[in-house]
Coordinates of N, CA, C and O in Angstrom, one line a residue:
X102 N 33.9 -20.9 7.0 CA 33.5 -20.5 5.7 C 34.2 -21.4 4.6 O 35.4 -21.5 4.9
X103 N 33.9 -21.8 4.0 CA 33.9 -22.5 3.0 C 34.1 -22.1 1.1 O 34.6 -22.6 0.1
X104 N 33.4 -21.3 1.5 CA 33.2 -20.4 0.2 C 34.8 -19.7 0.0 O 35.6 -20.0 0.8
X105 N 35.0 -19.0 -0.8 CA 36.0 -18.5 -1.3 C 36.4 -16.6 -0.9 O 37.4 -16.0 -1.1
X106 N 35.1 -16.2 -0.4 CA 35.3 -14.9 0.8 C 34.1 -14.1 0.5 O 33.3 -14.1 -0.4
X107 N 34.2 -13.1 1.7 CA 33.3 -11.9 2.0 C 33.8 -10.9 1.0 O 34.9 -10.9 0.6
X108 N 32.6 -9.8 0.4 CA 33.4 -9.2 -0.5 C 32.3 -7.6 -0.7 O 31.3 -7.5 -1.5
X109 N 32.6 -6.6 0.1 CA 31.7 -5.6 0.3 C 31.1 -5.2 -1.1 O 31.6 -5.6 -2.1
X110 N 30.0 -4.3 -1.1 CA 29.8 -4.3 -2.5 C 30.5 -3.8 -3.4 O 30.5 -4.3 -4.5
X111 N 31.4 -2.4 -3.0 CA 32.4 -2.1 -4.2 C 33.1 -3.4 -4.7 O 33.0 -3.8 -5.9
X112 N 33.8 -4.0 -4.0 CA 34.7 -5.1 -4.0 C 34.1 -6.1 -5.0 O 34.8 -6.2 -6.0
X113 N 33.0 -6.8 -5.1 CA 31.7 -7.3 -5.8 C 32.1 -6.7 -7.2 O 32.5 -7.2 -8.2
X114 N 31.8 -5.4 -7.0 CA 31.9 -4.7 -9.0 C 33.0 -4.9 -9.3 O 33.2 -5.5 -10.4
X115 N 34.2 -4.6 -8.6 CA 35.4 -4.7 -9.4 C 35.5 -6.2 -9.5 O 36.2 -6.6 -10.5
X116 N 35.1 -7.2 -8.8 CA 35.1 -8.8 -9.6 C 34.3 -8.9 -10.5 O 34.4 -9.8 -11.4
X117 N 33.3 -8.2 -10.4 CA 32.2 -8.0 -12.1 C 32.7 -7.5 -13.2 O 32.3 -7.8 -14.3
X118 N 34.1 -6.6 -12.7 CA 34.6 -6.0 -13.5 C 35.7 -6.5 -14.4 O 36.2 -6.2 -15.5
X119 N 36.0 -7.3 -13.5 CA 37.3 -8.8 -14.0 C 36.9 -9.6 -14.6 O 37.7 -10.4 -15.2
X120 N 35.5 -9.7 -14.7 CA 34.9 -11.0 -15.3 C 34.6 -12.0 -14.3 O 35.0 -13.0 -14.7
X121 N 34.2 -12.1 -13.4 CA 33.1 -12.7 -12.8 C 32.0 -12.4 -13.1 O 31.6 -11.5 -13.8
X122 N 31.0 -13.5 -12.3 CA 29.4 -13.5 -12.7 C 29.1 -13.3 -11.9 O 29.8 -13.7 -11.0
X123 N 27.7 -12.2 -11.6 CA 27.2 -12.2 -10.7 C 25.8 -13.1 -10.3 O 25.1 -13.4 -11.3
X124 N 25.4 -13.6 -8.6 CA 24.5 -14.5 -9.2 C 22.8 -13.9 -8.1 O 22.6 -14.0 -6.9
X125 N 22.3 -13.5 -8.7 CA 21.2 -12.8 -7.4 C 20.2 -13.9 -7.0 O 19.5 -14.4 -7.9
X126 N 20.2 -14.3 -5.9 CA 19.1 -15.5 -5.4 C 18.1 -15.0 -4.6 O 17.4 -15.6 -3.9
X127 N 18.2 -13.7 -4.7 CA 16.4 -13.4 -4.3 C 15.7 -13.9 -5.0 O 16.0 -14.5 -6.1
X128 N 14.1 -13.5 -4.4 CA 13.1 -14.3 -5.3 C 12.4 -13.1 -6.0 O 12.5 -11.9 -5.8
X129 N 11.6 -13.9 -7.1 CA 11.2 -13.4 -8.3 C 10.4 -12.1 -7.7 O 10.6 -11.3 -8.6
X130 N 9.7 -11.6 -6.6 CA 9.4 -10.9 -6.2 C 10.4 -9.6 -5.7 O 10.2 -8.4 -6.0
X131 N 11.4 -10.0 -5.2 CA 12.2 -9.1 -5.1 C 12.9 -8.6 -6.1 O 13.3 -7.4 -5.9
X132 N 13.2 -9.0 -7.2 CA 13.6 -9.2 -8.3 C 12.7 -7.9 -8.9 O 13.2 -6.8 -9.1
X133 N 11.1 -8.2 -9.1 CA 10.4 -7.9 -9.9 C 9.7 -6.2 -9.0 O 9.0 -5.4 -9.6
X134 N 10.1 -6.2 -7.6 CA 9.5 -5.1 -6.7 C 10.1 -4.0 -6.3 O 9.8 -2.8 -6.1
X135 N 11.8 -5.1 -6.2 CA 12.5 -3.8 -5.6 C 13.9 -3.5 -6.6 O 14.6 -2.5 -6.6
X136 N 13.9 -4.2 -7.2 CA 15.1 -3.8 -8.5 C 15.9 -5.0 -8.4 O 15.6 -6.0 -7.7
X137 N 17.3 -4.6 -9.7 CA 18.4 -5.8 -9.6 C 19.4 -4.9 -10.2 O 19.3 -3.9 -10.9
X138 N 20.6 -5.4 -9.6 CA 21.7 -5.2 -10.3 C 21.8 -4.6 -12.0 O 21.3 -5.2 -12.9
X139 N 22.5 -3.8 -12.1 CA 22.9 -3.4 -13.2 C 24.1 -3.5 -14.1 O 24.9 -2.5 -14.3
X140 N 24.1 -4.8 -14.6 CA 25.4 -5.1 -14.9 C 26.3 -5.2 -16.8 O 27.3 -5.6 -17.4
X141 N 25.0 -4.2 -17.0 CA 25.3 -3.7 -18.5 C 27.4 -3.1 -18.6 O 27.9 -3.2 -19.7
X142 N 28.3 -2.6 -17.6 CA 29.2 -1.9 -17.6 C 30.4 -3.0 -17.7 O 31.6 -2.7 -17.9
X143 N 29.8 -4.2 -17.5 CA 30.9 -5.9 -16.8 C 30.5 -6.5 -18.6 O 29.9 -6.1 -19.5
X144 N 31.4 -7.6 -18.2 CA 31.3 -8.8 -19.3 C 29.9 -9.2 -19.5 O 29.2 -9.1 -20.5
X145 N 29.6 -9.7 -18.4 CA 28.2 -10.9 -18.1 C 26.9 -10.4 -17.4 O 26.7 -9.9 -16.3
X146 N 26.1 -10.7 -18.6 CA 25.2 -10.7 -17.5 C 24.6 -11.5 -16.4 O 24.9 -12.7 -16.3
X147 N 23.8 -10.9 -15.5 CA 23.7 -11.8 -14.0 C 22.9 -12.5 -14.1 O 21.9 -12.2 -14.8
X148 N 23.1 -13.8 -13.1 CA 22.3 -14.7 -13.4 C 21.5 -14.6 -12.4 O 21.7 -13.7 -11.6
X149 N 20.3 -15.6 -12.3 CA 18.8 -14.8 -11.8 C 18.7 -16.7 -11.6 O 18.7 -17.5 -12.5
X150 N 18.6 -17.1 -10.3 CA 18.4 -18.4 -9.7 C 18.5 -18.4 -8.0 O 19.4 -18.5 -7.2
X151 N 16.7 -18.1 -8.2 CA 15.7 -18.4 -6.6 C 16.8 -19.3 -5.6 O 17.3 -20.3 -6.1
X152 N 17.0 -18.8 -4.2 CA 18.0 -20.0 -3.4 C 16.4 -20.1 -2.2 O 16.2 -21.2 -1.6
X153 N 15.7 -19.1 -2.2 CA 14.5 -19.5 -1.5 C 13.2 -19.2 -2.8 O 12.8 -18.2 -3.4
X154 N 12.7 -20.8 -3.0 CA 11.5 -19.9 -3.6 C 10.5 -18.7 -3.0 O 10.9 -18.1 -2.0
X155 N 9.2 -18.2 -3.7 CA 8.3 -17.1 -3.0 C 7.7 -17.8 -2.3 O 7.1 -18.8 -2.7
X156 N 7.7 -17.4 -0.5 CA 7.0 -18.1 0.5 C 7.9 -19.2 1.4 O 7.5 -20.3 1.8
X157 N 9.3 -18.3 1.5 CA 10.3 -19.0 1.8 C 10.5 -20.7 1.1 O 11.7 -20.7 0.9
X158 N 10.1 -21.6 0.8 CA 10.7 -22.5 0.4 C 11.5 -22.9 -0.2 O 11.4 -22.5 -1.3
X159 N 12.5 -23.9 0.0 CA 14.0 -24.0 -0.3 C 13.9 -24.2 -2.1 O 13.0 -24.8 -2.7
X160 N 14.8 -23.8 -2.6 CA 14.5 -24.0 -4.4 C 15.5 -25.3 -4.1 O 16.6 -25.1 -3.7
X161 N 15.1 -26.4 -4.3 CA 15.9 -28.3 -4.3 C 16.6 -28.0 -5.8 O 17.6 -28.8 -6.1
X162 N 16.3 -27.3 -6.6 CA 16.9 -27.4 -7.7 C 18.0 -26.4 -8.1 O 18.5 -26.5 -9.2
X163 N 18.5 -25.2 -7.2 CA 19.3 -24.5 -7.2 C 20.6 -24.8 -7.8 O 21.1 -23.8 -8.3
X164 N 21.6 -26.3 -7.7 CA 22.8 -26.6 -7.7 C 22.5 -26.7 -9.0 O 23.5 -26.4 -9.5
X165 N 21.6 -27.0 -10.0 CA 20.9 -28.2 -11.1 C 21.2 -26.9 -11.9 O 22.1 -26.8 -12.8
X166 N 20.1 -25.5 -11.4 CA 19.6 -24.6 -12.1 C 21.2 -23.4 -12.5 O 21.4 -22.8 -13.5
X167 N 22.0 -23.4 -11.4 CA 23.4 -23.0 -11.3 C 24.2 -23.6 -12.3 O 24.5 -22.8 -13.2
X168 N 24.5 -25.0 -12.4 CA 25.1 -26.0 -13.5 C 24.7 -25.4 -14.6 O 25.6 -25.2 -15.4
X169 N 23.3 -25.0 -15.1 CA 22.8 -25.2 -16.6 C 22.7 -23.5 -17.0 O 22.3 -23.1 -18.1
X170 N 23.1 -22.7 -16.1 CA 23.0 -21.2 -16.9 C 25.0 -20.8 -16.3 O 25.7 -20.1 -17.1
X171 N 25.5 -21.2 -15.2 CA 26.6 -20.9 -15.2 C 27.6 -21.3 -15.9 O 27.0 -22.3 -16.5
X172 N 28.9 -21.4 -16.4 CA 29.9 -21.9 -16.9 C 30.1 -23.2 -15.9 O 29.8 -23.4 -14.7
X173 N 30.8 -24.2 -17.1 CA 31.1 -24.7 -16.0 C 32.3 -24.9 -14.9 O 33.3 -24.5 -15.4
X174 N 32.3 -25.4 -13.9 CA 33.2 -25.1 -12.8 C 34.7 -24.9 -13.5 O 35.5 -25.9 -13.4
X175 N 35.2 -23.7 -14.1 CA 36.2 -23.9 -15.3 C 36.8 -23.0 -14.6 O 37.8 -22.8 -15.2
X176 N 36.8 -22.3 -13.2 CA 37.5 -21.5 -12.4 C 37.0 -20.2 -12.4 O 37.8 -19.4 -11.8
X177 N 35.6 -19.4 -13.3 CA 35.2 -18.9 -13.3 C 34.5 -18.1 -12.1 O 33.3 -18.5 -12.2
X178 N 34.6 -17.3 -11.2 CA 34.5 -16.8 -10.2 C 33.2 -16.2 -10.2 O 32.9 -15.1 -10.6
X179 N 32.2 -17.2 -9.4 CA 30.6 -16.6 -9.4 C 30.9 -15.6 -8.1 O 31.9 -15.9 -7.3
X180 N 29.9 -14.2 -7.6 CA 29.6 -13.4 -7.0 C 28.0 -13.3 -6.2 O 27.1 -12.7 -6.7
X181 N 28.0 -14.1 -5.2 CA 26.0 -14.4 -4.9 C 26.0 -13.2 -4.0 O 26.8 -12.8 -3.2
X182 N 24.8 -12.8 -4.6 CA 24.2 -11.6 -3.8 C 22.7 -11.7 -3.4 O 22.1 -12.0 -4.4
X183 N 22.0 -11.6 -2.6 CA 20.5 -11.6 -1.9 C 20.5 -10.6 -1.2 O 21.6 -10.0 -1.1
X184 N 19.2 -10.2 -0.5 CA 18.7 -8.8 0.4 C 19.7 -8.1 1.3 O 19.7 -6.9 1.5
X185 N 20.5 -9.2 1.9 CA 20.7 -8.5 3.3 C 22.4 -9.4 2.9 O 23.5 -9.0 2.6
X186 N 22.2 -10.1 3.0 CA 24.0 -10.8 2.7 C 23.7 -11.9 3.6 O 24.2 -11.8 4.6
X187 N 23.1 -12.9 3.5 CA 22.8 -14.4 4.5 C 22.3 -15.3 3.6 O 22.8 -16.4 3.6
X188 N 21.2 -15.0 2.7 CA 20.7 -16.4 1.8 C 22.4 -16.6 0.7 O 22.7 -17.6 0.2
X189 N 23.0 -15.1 0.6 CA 23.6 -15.8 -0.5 C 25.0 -16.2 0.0 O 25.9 -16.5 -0.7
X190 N 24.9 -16.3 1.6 CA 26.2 -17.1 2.1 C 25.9 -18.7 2.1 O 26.9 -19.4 2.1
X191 N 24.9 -19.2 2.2 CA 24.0 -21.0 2.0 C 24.2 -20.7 0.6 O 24.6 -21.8 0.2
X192 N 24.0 -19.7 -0.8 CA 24.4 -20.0 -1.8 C 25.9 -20.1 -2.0 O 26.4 -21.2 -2.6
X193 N 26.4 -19.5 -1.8 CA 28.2 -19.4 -2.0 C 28.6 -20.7 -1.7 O 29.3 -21.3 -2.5
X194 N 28.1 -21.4 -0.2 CA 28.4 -22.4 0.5 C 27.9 -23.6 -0.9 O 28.7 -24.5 -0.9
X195 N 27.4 -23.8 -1.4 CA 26.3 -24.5 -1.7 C 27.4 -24.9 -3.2 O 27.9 -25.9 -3.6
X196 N 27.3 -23.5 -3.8 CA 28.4 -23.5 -4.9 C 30.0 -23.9 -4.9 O 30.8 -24.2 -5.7
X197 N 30.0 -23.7 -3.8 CA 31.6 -24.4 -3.6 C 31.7 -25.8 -3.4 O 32.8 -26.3 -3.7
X198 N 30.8 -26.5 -3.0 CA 31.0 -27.6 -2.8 C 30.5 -28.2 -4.0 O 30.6 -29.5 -3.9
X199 N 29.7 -27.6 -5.4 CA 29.6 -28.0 -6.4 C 30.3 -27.8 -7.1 O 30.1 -28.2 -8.3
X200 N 31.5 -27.0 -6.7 CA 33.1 -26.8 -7.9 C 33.1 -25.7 -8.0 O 34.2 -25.3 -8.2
X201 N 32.3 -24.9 -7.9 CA 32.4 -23.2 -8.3 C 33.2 -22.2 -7.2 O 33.1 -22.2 -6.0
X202 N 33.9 -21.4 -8.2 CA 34.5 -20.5 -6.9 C 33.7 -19.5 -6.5 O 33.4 -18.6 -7.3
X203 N 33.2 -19.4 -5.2 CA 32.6 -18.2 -5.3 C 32.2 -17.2 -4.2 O 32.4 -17.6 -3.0
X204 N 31.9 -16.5 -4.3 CA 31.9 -15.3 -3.1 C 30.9 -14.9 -2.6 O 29.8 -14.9 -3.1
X205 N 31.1 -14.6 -1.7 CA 29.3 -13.6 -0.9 C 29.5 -12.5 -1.0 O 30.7 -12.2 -1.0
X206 N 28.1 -11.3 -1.2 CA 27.9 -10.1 -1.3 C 27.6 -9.9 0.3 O 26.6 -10.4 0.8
X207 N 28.8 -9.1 1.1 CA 28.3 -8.2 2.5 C 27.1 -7.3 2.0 O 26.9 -7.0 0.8
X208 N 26.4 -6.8 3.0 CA 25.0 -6.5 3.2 C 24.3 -6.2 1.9 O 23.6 -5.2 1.8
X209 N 24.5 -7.2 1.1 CA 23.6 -7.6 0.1 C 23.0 -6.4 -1.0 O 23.7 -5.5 -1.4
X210 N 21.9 -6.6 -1.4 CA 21.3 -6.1 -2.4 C 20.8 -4.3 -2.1 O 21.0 -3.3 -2.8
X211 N 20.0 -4.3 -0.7 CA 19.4 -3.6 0.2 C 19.9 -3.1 1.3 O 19.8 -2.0 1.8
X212 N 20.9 -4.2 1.9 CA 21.5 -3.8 3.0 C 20.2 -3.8 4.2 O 19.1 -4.3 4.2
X213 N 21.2 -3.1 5.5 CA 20.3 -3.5 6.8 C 19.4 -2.2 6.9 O 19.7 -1.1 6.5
X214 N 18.0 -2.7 7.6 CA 17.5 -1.8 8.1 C 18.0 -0.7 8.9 O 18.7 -0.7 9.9
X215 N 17.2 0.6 8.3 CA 18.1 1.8 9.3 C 16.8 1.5 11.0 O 16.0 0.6 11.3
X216 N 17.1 2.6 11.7 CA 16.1 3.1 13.4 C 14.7 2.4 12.9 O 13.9 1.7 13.6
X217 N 14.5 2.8 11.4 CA 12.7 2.7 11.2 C 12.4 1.5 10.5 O 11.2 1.3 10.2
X218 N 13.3 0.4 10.2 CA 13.1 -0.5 9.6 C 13.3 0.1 7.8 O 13.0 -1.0 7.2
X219 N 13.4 0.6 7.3 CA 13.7 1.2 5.8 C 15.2 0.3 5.7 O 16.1 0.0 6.5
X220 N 15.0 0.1 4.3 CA 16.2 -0.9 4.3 C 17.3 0.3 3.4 O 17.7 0.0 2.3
X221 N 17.6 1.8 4.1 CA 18.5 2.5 3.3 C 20.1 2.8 4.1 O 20.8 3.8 4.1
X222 N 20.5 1.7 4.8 CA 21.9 1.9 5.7 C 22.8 1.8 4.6 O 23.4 2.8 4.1
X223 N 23.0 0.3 4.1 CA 23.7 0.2 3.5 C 23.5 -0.4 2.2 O 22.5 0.1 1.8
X224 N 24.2 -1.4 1.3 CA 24.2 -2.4 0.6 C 23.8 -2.2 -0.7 O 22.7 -1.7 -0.9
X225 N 24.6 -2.6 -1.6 CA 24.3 -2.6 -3.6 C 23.5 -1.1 -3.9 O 24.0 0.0 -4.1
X226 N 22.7 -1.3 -4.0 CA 21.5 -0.3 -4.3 C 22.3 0.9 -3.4 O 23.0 1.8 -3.9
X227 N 21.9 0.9 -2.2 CA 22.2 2.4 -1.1 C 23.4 2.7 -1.6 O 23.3 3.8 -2.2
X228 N 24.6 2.1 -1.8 CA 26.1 2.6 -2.1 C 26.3 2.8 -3.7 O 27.4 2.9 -4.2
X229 N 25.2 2.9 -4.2 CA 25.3 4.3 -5.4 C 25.6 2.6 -6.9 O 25.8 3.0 -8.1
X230 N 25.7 1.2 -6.6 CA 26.0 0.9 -7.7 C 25.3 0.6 -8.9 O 24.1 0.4 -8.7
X231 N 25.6 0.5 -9.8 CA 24.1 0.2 -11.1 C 22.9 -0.7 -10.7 O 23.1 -1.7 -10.1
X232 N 21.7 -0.4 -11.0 CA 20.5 -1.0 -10.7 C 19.4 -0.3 -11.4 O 19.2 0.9 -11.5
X233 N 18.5 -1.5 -12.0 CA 17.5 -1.8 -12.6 C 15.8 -1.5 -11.5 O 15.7 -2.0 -10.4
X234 N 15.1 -0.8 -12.0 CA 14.0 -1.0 -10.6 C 13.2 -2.1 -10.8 O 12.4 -2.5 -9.9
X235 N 13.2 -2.9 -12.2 CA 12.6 -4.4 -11.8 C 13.0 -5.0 -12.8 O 13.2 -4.3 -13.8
X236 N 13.1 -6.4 -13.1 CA 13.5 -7.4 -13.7 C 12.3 -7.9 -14.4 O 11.3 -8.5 -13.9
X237 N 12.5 -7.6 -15.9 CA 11.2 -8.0 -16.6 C 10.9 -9.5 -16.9 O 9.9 -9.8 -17.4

């Protein structure tokens, strides 16, 4: 690992709550279908930059699009979060090696599928923390 650490989602808010940024790289779809973070209670709001475009494809401009809405690498502690906790470990990775300190969200936005495939086991949303039901 590379990045700067695993960080369950309570763990996540209270670095929201220090002032870190959060950064959600799902796509605009998920965003717009299944909710986002609610981060009206923190400093900052969250930043919103695709690590897969819609139809899986890689966003080539992600480090570009990171640079121009995040601070810059001034030691400010970004937070990536996506569906499940995996795209935003290739973001974390991705960000560190561009200067940023920053963390991954464990089981992510949704968390893992339960027996039936429903994504209500765990993660952001299931463990009770602020969330929007879609990103206008």
């Amino acid at each position: 690992m590379s990045y700067a650490g695993d960080l369950s989602p309570q763990e996540a808010w209270e670095k929201l709550e220090a002032g870190a940024i959060l950064v959600d790289v799902r796509t605009e779809s998920e965003w717009a279908h299944i909710g986002i973070p609610d981060t009206k209670g923190t400093e900052n709001d969250p930043l919103f930059i695709q690590w897969n475009l819609t139809g899986g494809i890689p966003n080539s401009h992600f480090i570009e699009q990171l640079k121009q809405q995040a601070p810059e690498a001034d030691g400010t502690e970004l937070v990536f979060l996506c569906r499940s906790g995996v795209r935003s470990i290739a973001a974390a990775n991705a960000a560190t090696e561009a200067g940023f300190v920053s963390y991954n969200v464990l089981e992510g936005f949704e968390g893992a599928p339960d027996q039936y495939g429903e994504r209500s086991v765990n993660g952001w949303k299931n463990r009770g923390l602020p969330t929007n039901l879609g990103k206008n």
